[in-house]
mmCIF file of C-alpha atoms in Angstrom:
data_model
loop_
_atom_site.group_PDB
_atom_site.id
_atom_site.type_symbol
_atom_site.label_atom_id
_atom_site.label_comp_id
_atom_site.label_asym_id
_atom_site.label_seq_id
_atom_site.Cartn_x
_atom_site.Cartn_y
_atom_site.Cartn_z
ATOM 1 C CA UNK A 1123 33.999 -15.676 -38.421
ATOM 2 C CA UNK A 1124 36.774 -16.809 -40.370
ATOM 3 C CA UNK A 1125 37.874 -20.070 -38.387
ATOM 4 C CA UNK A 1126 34.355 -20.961 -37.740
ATOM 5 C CA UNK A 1127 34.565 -20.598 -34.495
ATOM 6 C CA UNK A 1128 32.148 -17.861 -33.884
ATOM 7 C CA UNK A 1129 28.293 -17.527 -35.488
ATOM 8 C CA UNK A 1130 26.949 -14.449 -36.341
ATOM 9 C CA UNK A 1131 24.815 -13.881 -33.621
ATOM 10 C CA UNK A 1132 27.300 -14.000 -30.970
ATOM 11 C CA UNK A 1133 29.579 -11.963 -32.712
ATOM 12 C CA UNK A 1134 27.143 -9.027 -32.625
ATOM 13 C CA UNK A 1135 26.699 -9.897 -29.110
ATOM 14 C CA UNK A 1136 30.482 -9.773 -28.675
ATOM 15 C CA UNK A 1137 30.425 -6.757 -30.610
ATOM 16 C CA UNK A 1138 27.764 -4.959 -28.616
ATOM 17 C CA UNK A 1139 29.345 -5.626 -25.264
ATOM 18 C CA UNK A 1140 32.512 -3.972 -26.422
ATOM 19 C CA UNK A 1141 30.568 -0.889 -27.266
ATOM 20 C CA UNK A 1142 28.685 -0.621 -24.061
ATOM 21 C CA UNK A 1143 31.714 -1.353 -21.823
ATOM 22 C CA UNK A 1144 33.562 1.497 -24.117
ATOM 23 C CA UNK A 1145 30.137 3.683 -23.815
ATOM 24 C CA UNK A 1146 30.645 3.544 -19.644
ATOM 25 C CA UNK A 1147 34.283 4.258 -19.528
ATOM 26 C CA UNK A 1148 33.823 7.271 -21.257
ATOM 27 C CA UNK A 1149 30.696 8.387 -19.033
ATOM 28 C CA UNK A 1150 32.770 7.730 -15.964
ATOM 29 C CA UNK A 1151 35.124 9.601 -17.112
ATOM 30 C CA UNK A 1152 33.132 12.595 -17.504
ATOM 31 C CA UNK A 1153 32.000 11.822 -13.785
ATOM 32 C CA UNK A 1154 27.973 10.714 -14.695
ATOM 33 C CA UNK A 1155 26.988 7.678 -12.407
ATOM 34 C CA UNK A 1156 29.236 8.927 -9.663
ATOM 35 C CA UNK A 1157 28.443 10.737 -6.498
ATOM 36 C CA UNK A 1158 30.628 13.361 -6.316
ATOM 37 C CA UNK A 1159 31.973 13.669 -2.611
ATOM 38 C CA UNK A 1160 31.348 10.062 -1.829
ATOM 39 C CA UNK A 1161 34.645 7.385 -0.928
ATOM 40 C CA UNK A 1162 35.514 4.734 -4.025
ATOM 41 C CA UNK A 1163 33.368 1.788 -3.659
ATOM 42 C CA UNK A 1164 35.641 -0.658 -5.185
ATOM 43 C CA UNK A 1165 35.940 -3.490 -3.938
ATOM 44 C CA UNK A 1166 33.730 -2.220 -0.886
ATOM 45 C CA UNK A 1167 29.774 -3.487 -2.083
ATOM 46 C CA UNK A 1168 31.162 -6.895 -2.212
ATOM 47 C CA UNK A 1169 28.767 -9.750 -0.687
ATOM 48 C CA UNK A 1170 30.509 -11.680 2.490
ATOM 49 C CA UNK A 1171 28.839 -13.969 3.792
ATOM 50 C CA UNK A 1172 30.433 -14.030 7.310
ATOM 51 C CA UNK A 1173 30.320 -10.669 7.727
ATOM 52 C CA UNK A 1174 26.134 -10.894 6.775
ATOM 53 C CA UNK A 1175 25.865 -13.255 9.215
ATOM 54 C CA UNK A 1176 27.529 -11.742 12.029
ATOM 55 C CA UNK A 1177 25.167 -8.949 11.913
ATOM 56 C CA UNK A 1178 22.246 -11.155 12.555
ATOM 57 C CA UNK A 1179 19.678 -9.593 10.462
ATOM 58 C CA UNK A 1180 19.051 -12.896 9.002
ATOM 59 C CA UNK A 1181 17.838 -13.855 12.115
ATOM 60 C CA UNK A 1182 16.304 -11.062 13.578
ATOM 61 C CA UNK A 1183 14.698 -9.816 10.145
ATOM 62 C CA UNK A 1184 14.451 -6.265 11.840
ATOM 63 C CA UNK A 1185 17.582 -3.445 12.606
ATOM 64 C CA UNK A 1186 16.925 -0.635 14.773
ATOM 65 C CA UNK A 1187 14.218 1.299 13.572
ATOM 66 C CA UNK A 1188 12.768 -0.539 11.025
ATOM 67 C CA UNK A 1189 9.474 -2.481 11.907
ATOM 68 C CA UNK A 1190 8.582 -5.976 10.567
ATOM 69 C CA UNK A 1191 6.052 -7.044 8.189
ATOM 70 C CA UNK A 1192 4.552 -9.201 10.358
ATOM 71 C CA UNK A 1193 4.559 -6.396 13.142
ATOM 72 C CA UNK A 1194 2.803 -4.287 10.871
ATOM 73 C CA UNK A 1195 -0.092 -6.716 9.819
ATOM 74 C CA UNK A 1196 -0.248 -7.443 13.250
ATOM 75 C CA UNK A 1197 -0.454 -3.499 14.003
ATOM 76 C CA UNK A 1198 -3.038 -3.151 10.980
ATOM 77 C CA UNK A 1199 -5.341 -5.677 12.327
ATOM 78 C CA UNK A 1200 -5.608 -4.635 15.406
ATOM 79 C CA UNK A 1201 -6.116 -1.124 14.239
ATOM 80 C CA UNK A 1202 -8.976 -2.172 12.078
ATOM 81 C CA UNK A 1203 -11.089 -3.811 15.327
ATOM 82 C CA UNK A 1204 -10.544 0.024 17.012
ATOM 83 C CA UNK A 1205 -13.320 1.900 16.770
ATOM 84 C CA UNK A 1206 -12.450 5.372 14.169
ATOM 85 C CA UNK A 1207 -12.046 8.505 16.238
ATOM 86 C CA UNK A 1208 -12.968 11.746 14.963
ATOM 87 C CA UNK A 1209 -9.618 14.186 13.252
ATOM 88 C CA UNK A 1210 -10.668 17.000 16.056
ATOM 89 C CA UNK A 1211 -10.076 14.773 18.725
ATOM 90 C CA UNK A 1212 -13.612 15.346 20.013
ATOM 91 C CA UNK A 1213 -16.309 12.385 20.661
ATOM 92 C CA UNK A 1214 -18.737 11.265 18.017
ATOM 93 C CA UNK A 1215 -22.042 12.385 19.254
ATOM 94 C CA UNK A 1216 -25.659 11.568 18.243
ATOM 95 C CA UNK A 1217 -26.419 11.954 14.829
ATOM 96 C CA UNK A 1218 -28.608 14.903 13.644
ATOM 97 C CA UNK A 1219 -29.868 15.718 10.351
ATOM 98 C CA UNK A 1220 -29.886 19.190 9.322
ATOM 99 C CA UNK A 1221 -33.188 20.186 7.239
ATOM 100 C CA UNK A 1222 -30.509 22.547 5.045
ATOM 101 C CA UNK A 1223 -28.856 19.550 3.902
ATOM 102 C CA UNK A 1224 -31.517 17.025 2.776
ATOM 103 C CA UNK A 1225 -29.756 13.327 2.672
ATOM 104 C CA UNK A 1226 -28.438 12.368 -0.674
ATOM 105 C CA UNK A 1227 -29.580 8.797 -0.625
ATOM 106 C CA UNK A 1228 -32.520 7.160 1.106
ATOM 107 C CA UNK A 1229 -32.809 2.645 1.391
ATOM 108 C CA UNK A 1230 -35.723 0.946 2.277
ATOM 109 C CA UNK A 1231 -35.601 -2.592 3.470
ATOM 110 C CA UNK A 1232 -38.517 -4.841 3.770
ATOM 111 C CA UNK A 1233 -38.145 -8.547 5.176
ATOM 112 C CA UNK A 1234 -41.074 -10.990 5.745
ATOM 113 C CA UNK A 1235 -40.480 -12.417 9.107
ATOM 114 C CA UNK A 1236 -37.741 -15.290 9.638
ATOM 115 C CA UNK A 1237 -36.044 -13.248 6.963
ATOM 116 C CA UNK A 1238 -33.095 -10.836 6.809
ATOM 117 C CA UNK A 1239 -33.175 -8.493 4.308
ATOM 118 C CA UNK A 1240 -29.477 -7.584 3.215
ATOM 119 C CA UNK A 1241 -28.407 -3.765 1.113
ATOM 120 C CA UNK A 1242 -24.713 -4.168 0.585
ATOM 121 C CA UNK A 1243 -23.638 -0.484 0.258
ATOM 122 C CA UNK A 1244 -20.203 0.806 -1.543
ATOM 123 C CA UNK A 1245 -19.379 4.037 0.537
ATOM 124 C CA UNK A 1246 -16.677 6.045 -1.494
ATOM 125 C CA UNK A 1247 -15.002 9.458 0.364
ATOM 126 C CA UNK A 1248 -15.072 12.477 -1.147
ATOM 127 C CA UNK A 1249 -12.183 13.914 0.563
ATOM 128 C CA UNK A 1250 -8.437 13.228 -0.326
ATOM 129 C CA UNK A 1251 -7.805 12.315 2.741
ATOM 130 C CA UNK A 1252 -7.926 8.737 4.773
ATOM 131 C CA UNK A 1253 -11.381 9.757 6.557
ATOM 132 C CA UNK A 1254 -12.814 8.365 9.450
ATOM 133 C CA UNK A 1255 -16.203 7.187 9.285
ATOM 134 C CA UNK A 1256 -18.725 5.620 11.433
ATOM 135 C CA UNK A 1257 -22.931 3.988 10.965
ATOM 136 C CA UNK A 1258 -25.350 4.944 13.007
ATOM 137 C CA UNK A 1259 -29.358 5.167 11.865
ATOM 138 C CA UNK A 1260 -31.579 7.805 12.862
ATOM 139 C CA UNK A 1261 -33.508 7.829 15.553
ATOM 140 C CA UNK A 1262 -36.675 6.623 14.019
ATOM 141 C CA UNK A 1263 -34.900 3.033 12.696
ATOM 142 C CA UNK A 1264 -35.472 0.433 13.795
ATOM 143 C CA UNK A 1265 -33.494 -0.959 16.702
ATOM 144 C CA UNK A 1266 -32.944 -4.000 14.903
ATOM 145 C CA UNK A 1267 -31.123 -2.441 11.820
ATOM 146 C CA UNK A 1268 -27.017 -3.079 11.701
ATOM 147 C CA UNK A 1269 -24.176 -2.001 9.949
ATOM 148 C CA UNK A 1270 -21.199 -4.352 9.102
ATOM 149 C CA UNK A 1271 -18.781 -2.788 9.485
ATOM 150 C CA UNK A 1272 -19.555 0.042 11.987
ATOM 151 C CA UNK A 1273 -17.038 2.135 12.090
ATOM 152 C CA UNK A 1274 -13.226 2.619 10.664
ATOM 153 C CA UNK A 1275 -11.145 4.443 8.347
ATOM 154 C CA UNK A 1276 -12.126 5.380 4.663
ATOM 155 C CA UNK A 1277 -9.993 5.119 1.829
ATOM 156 C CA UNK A 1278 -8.943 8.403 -0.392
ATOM 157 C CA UNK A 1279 -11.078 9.888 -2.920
ATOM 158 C CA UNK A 1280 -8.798 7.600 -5.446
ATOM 159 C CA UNK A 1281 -9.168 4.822 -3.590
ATOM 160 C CA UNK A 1282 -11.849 1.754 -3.235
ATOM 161 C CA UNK A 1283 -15.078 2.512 -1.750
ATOM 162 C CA UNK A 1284 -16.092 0.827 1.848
ATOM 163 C CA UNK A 1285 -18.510 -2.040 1.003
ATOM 164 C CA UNK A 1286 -20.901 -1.727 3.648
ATOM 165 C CA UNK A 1287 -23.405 -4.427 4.727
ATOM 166 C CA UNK A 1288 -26.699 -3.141 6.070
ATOM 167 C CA UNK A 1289 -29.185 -5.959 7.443
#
């Protein structure tokens, strides 16, 4: 500070880097930040440049084992036009409703004719679980009723709600 050579403020930075590089000598020393067992890295988690490319991940984008991201959208999107199959492993059957267990929720649509009337739906799971799901109507509906989307796989409890569309 005396020459003029060096402001305040980077002479506490100056000062500060002395103190942390003096700080993680002496926390080597006592052995934290190192795994115990493990070879010396120095000089070994250096970045060459030949020796990345001969390995051809930069190419390939995937090692052995590993799948891509853009094999796994892929994978998700197809997965998503599959209809959901039950956890048992059995087949979805017809749809009965048990007079114990009254529905919790009843809709009624009404459309003039030429018209489509449209209930948009937010189905949430109660289970903590990724749940299959699937929407059928009861036997007295209408044939003309649909459900968009028709089947799939529901969220977790903590997760979003299915928007469903019924027209």
């Amino acid at each position: 500070l005396k020459t003029g050579r060096l402001d305040c403020v980077r002479a506490q930075q100056l000062e500060n880097w002395f103190n942390q590089r003096a700080i993680h000598k002496v926390n080597k020393e006592q052995g934290q930040g190192v795994v115990h067992g493990a070879a010396p890295t120095s000089g070994q988690n250096v970045y060459i440049a030949r020796d990345f490319m001969a390995q051809g991940v930069h190419r390939d984008g995937v090692q052995d084992g590993e799948i891509s991201q853009a094999d796994l959208a892929t994978h998700l999107q197809e997965l998503a036009k599959v209809p959901a199959q039950r956890l048992d492993g059995e087949e979805w059957g017809a749809i009965t409703l048990d007079p114990a267990m009254p529905p919790t929720a009843t809709y009624e649509l009404r459309a003039s004719p030429r018209n489509v009337a449209v209930q948009e739906l937010d189905v949430k799971n109660s289970y903590n679980t990724f749940a299959p799901y699937r929407c059928v109507f009861t036997a007295g509906s209408s044939p003309l009723f649909s459900a968009t989307p028709n089947a799939g796989t529901m969220n977790r409890r903590s997760g979003e709600p299915v928007p469903v569309i019924v027209r």
